C-alpha cells in the first residue's frame, strides 16, 4: 500500500451486503465507534507471505507446505514485521490494560486455570475492545509457533468505565497434536500467558508451570543422538553411566590420559 502514508485512516469493510454503505457512513461520521479486528495478517510485501515460494504451484498441483506456520504464527516466529498484524483495529477511543492475574501458578494438564485482566476506556467516547490471549511454550522440544491465540473477549465500555475480563484455559490451551500418540499432548514446563491488543502489541504477561499427566514413550532408533538421551531426565542417568564405562574401557583411554599428562608437563 504505497499510498498508506497519504491517508488519515483506512477502513476495511469486506463484503457487508446491501446495508454496507449505511454502516460505513455511521462509522465515518462517528455515530458508531469501529471495533472490528483483523482476522488475518497484512504483509508489507507479497514476498513476505509464507506461501510465496509454493503458489501458484506447477501445473494443476499446489503444495501447502506452510504447515502450522500460517498467518501470525509464521510472521511472529520468523520475526517478520507485517504491515498490519493479526488482531489489529482502530478505535475513536483508547483502552488501558492492567492487573493480569492467574488462579494458579502451577497446574497439571487435567486442571483449568482462570486468567483475569482489567480493561479501562481511557478516552472520551464509548467503545468496544477485543482483548486477546495468547500462549507461548517457553522451551518446547518440538517445533511450535512463537505464540498461539487461545481466547478473545469483546468488552463494551463507556468513557472512564473499567471491567474485568476473564478467560479459562484448559489442556487444549497448552497442547499440540502428537502424531505418534494420535492425541493432544502437553509438554511439562513453563508457559507464558500473553495479553495483547493484537499479535504484535502484547501489554501484559504471566508465566505458569504445567505438568503433563501422560508420559510420552521415549523411542530410541538409529537416528537418536547422544544429546537426545541426555535431554531425557529418565534416560540421562543411564546414558551418562554407559558413556563413562565406554570411555573407561576404550583402548584409546590410556593413550589419551598419557597425552594429556604430557601436555601438562
JSON list of C-alpha atoms in Angstrom, two decimals, residues 252-265:
[
{"chain": "A", "resi": 252, "resn": "UNK", "atom": "CA", "xyz": [42.34, -45.13, 23.47]},
{"chain": "A", "resi": 253, "resn": "UNK", "atom": "CA", "xyz": [41.61, -44.08, 27.06]},
{"chain": "A", "resi": 254, "resn": "UNK", "atom": "CA", "xyz": [45.15, -44.73, 28.43]},
{"chain": "A", "resi": 255, "resn": "UNK", "atom": "CA", "xyz": [46.78, -43.10, 25.41]},
{"chain": "A", "resi": 256, "resn": "UNK", "atom": "CA", "xyz": [44.57, -40.05, 25.81]},
{"chain": "A", "resi": 257, "resn": "UNK", "atom": "CA", "xyz": [45.44, -39.84, 29.51]},
{"chain": "A", "resi": 258, "resn": "UNK", "atom": "CA", "xyz": [49.17, -40.05, 28.78]},
{"chain": "A", "resi": 259, "resn": "UNK", "atom": "CA", "xyz": [48.88, -37.39, 26.09]},
{"chain": "A", "resi": 260, "resn": "UNK", "atom": "CA", "xyz": [47.01, -35.13, 28.49]},
{"chain": "A", "resi": 261, "resn": "UNK", "atom": "CA", "xyz": [49.70, -35.67, 31.12]},
{"chain": "A", "resi": 262, "resn": "UNK", "atom": "CA", "xyz": [52.47, -34.79, 28.65]},
{"chain": "A", "resi": 263, "resn": "UNK", "atom": "CA", "xyz": [50.67, -31.58, 27.75]},
{"chain": "A", "resi": 264, "resn": "UNK", "atom": "CA", "xyz": [50.55, -30.57, 31.41]},
{"chain": "A", "resi": 265, "resn": "UNK", "atom": "CA", "xyz": [54.29, -31.05, 31.99]}
]
